[in-house]
Amino acid sequence: QVQLVESGGGLVQAGGSLRLSCAASGLTFSSYAMGWFRQAPGKEREFVVAISRSGRTTNYADSVKGRFTISRDNAKNTVYLQMDSLRPEDTAVYYCAAGNRYESTRGNEYAYWGQGTQVTVSS
């Protein structure tokens, strides 16, 4: 059974930082590209960033470029999202997902999903 478990969310002031983690089990982690998506209340889920199987290549949404950094540790079956210079508009539930291609920005191209972790940025 595949499980993706996010952690690290919370409440932070604007300009602050958070680091999200997503621990994977039940799959060959290094065989999957990993992505982060987010969904704010009343809005559609949106792509944030993805990383290739090896971790050498990344794909960021314009809205987070220069502020967020994705990384992965295949030995620990974990993907991370370092979020700096947070803004109130970053407030959302953040989900990690496993898929075949790091170029994919559509959620339906990812096979497995975590349950999400809430990130709230106060102004």
Coordinates of N, CA, C and O in Angstrom, one line a residue, residues 25-106:
S25 N 6.2 5.5 1.4 CA 6.4 4.1 1.6 C 5.5 3.3 0.7 O 4.5 3.9 0.1
G26 N 5.8 2.1 0.5 CA 5.0 1.2 -0.4 C 5.3 1.4 -1.9 O 4.5 0.8 -2.7
L27 N 6.3 2.1 -2.2 CA 6.6 2.3 -3.6 C 8.2 2.4 -3.7 O 8.8 2.7 -2.7
T28 N 8.7 2.2 -4.9 CA 10.1 2.4 -5.2 C 10.3 3.9 -5.4 O 10.1 4.4 -6.5
F29 N 10.6 4.6 -4.3 CA 10.6 6.0 -4.3 C 11.5 6.6 -5.4 O 11.1 7.6 -6.1
S30 N 12.7 6.0 -5.7 CA 13.6 6.6 -6.6 C 13.1 6.4 -8.1 O 13.7 7.0 -9.0
S31 N 12.0 5.7 -8.3 CA 11.4 5.5 -9.6 C 10.4 6.5 -9.9 O 9.8 6.5 -11.1
Y32 N 10.1 7.4 -9.0 CA 9.0 8.4 -9.2 C 9.5 9.8 -9.2 O 10.3 10.2 -8.3
A33 N 9.0 10.6 -10.1 CA 9.1 12.1 -9.9 C 8.2 12.4 -8.8 O 7.2 11.8 -8.5
M34 N 8.6 13.5 -8.0 CA 7.7 13.9 -6.9 C 7.3 15.4 -7.1 O 8.1 16.2 -7.6
G35 N 6.1 15.7 -6.8 CA 5.6 17.0 -6.9 C 4.9 17.5 -5.7 O 4.5 16.7 -4.8
W36 N 4.8 18.8 -5.6 CA 4.0 19.5 -4.5 C 3.0 20.3 -5.2 O 3.2 21.0 -6.2
F37 N 1.8 20.2 -4.7 CA 0.6 21.0 -5.2 C 0.1 21.7 -3.9 O 0.3 21.3 -2.8
R38 N -0.8 22.7 -4.2 CA -1.5 23.3 -3.1 C -2.9 23.7 -3.5 O -3.2 23.9 -4.7
Q39 N -3.8 23.8 -2.5 CA -5.1 24.2 -2.7 C -5.6 25.1 -1.6 O -5.6 24.8 -0.4
A40 N -5.9 26.4 -2.0 CA -6.4 27.4 -1.1 C -7.9 27.2 -1.0 O -8.6 26.8 -2.0
P41 N -8.5 27.7 0.0 CA -10.0 27.6 0.2 C -10.7 28.3 -1.0 O -10.4 29.4 -1.4
G42 N -11.6 27.6 -1.6 CA -12.4 28.2 -2.7 C -11.7 28.2 -4.0 O -12.2 28.8 -5.0
K43 N -10.5 27.7 -4.1 CA -9.7 27.7 -5.3 C -9.4 26.3 -5.8 O -9.4 25.4 -5.0
E44 N -9.0 26.2 -7.0 CA -8.6 24.9 -7.6 C -7.2 24.6 -7.1 O -6.4 25.5 -6.8
R45 N -6.9 23.3 -7.1 CA -5.6 22.8 -6.8 C -4.6 23.4 -7.8 O -4.9 23.3 -9.0
E46 N -3.4 23.8 -7.4 CA -2.5 24.3 -8.3 C -1.1 23.6 -8.1 O -0.7 23.3 -7.0
F47 N -0.4 23.5 -9.2 CA 1.0 23.0 -9.2 C 1.9 24.0 -8.5 O 1.8 25.2 -8.8
V48 N 2.8 23.5 -7.7 CA 3.8 24.3 -7.1 C 5.2 24.0 -7.6 O 5.9 24.9 -8.1
V49 N 5.6 22.7 -7.5 CA 7.0 22.4 -8.0 C 7.1 20.9 -8.1 O 6.3 20.1 -7.5
A50 N 8.0 20.4 -8.9 CA 8.3 19.0 -9.0 C 9.8 18.7 -9.2 O 10.5 19.7 -9.6
I51 N 10.2 17.5 -8.9 CA 11.6 17.2 -9.0 C 11.7 15.8 -9.6 O 10.9 14.9 -9.5
S52 N 12.8 15.6 -10.4 CA 13.0 14.4 -11.1 C 13.4 13.3 -10.2 O 13.6 13.5 -9.0
R53 N 13.4 12.1 -10.8 CA 13.7 10.9 -10.0 C 15.1 11.0 -9.3 O 15.2 10.6 -8.1
S54 N 16.0 11.5 -10.0 CA 17.4 11.6 -9.4 C 17.5 12.8 -8.5 O 18.5 12.9 -7.7
G55 N 16.7 13.8 -8.7 CA 16.8 15.0 -7.9 C 17.6 16.1 -8.6 O 17.7 17.2 -8.1
R56 N 18.1 15.8 -9.8 CA 18.9 16.8 -10.5 C 18.2 17.8 -11.3 O 18.7 18.9 -11.5
T57 N 16.9 17.6 -11.5 CA 16.1 18.5 -12.3 C 14.8 18.9 -11.6 O 14.2 18.0 -11.0
T58 N 14.5 20.2 -11.7 CA 13.3 20.7 -11.0 C 12.4 21.5 -11.9 O 12.9 22.0 -13.0
N59 N 11.2 21.7 -11.5 CA 10.3 22.5 -12.3 C 9.4 23.3 -11.4 O 8.6 22.7 -10.6
Y60 N 9.5 24.6 -11.4 CA 8.8 25.4 -10.4 C 7.7 26.2 -11.1 O 7.9 26.7 -12.2
A61 N 6.7 26.5 -10.4 CA 5.7 27.4 -10.8 C 6.2 28.8 -10.7 O 7.0 29.1 -9.8
D62 N 5.9 29.7 -11.6 CA 6.4 31.1 -11.5 C 6.1 31.8 -10.2 O 6.9 32.6 -9.7
S63 N 5.0 31.4 -9.6 CA 4.6 32.1 -8.3 C 5.6 31.8 -7.2 O 5.5 32.5 -6.2
V64 N 6.3 30.7 -7.2 CA 7.2 30.4 -6.1 C 8.7 30.4 -6.5 O 9.5 30.1 -5.6
K65 N 9.0 30.6 -7.7 CA 10.4 30.7 -8.1 C 11.2 31.7 -7.3 O 10.8 32.8 -7.0
G66 N 12.4 31.2 -6.8 CA 13.2 32.1 -6.0 C 12.9 32.1 -4.5 O 13.6 32.7 -3.7
R67 N 11.7 31.5 -4.2 CA 11.3 31.5 -2.8 C 11.2 30.1 -2.2 O 11.5 29.9 -1.0
F68 N 10.8 29.2 -3.0 CA 10.7 27.8 -2.6 C 11.8 26.9 -3.2 O 12.2 27.2 -4.3
T69 N 12.2 25.9 -2.5 CA 13.2 25.0 -3.0 C 12.8 23.5 -2.7 O 12.5 23.2 -1.5
I70 N 12.7 22.7 -3.7 CA 12.4 21.3 -3.5 C 13.7 20.5 -3.5 O 14.7 20.9 -4.2
S71 N 13.7 19.5 -2.8 CA 14.8 18.5 -2.7 C 14.3 17.2 -2.4 O 13.2 17.0 -1.9
R72 N 15.1 16.2 -2.5 CA 14.7 14.8 -2.2 C 15.9 14.0 -1.7 O 17.1 14.3 -2.1
D73 N 15.6 13.1 -0.8 CA 16.6 12.1 -0.3 C 16.1 10.7 -0.6 O 15.3 10.2 0.1
N74 N 16.7 10.1 -1.7 CA 16.2 8.8 -2.1 C 16.5 7.7 -1.0 O 15.8 6.7 -1.0
A75 N 17.5 8.0 -0.3 CA 17.9 7.0 0.8 C 16.9 7.0 1.9 O 16.7 6.0 2.6
K76 N 16.2 8.1 2.1 CA 15.2 8.3 3.1 C 13.8 8.2 2.6 O 12.9 8.4 3.4
N77 N 13.6 8.1 1.3 CA 12.3 8.0 0.7 C 11.5 9.3 1.1 O 10.3 9.2 1.4
T78 N 12.2 10.4 1.0 CA 11.5 11.7 1.5 C 11.8 12.8 0.5 O 12.9 12.9 0.0
V79 N 10.8 13.6 0.3 CA 10.9 14.8 -0.5 C 10.6 16.0 0.4 O 9.8 15.9 1.3
Y80 N 11.3 17.1 0.2 CA 11.2 18.3 1.0 C 10.8 19.5 0.2 O 11.1 19.6 -1.0
L81 N 10.2 20.4 0.9 CA 9.9 21.7 0.3 C 10.2 22.8 1.3 O 9.6 23.0 2.3
Q82 N 11.3 23.5 1.0 CA 11.7 24.6 1.8 C 11.0 25.9 1.3 O 11.2 26.2 0.1
M83 N 10.3 26.5 2.1 CA 9.5 27.7 1.7 C 10.0 28.9 2.5 O 9.9 28.9 3.7
D84 N 10.5 29.8 1.8 CA 11.1 31.1 2.3 C 10.3 32.3 1.8 O 9.6 32.2 0.8
S85 N 10.4 33.4 2.5 CA 9.7 34.6 2.1 C 8.3 34.4 1.9 O 7.7 34.8 0.9
L86 N 7.7 33.7 2.8 CA 6.3 33.3 2.6 C 5.3 34.5 2.6 O 5.6 35.5 3.3
R87 N 4.3 34.4 1.8 CA 3.3 35.5 1.6 C 1.9 35.0 2.1 O 1.7 33.7 2.0
P88 N 1.0 35.8 2.4 CA -0.3 35.4 2.8 C -1.0 34.6 1.7 O -1.7 33.6 1.9
E89 N -0.7 34.9 0.4 CA -1.3 34.1 -0.7 C -0.7 32.7 -0.8 O -1.2 32.0 -1.7
D90 N 0.3 32.4 -0.1 CA 0.8 31.0 0.0 C 0.0 30.1 0.9 O 0.2 28.9 0.9
T91 N -1.0 30.7 1.6 CA -1.8 30.0 2.5 C -2.6 28.9 1.7 O -3.3 29.3 0.8
A92 N -2.5 27.7 2.1 CA -3.2 26.6 1.4 C -2.9 25.3 2.1 O -2.0 25.2 3.0
V93 N -3.6 24.2 1.7 CA -3.2 22.9 2.0 C -2.2 22.4 1.0 O -2.5 22.5 -0.2
Y94 N -1.1 21.9 1.4 CA 0.0 21.5 0.5 C 0.0 20.0 0.5 O 0.0 19.3 1.5
Y95 N 0.0 19.5 -0.7 CA 0.0 18.0 -1.0 C 1.3 17.6 -1.7 O 1.7 18.3 -2.7
C96 N 1.8 16.5 -1.4 CA 2.9 15.9 -2.2 C 2.2 14.8 -3.0 O 1.2 14.2 -2.7
A97 N 2.9 14.5 -4.2 CA 2.4 13.5 -5.1 C 3.5 12.8 -5.8 O 4.6 13.5 -6.0
A98 N 3.3 11.6 -6.2 CA 4.3 10.8 -7.0 C 3.7 10.6 -8.4 O 2.6 10.2 -8.6
G99 N 4.6 10.8 -9.3 CA 4.2 10.6 -10.7 C 5.4 10.1 -11.6 O 6.5 9.8 -11.1
N100 N 5.1 10.1 -12.9 CA 6.1 9.6 -13.8 C 7.1 10.7 -14.3 O 8.2 10.4 -14.6
R101 N 6.6 11.9 -14.5 CA 7.3 12.9 -15.1 C 7.4 14.2 -14.3 O 6.3 14.7 -13.9
Y102 N 8.6 14.7 -14.0 CA 8.7 16.0 -13.2 C 8.1 17.2 -14.0 O 7.8 18.2 -13.5
E103 N 8.1 17.0 -15.4 CA 7.5 18.1 -16.2 C 6.0 18.2 -16.0 O 5.5 19.3 -16.4
S104 N 5.4 17.2 -15.5 CA 3.9 17.3 -15.4 C 3.5 18.3 -14.3 O 4.0 18.3 -13.2
T105 N 2.6 19.2 -14.7 CA 2.0 20.2 -13.8 C 0.5 19.9 -13.6 O -0.1 20.7 -12.8
R106 N 0.0 18.9 -14.2 CA -1.4 18.6 -14.0 C -1.6 17.5 -12.9 O -0.9 16.5 -13.0

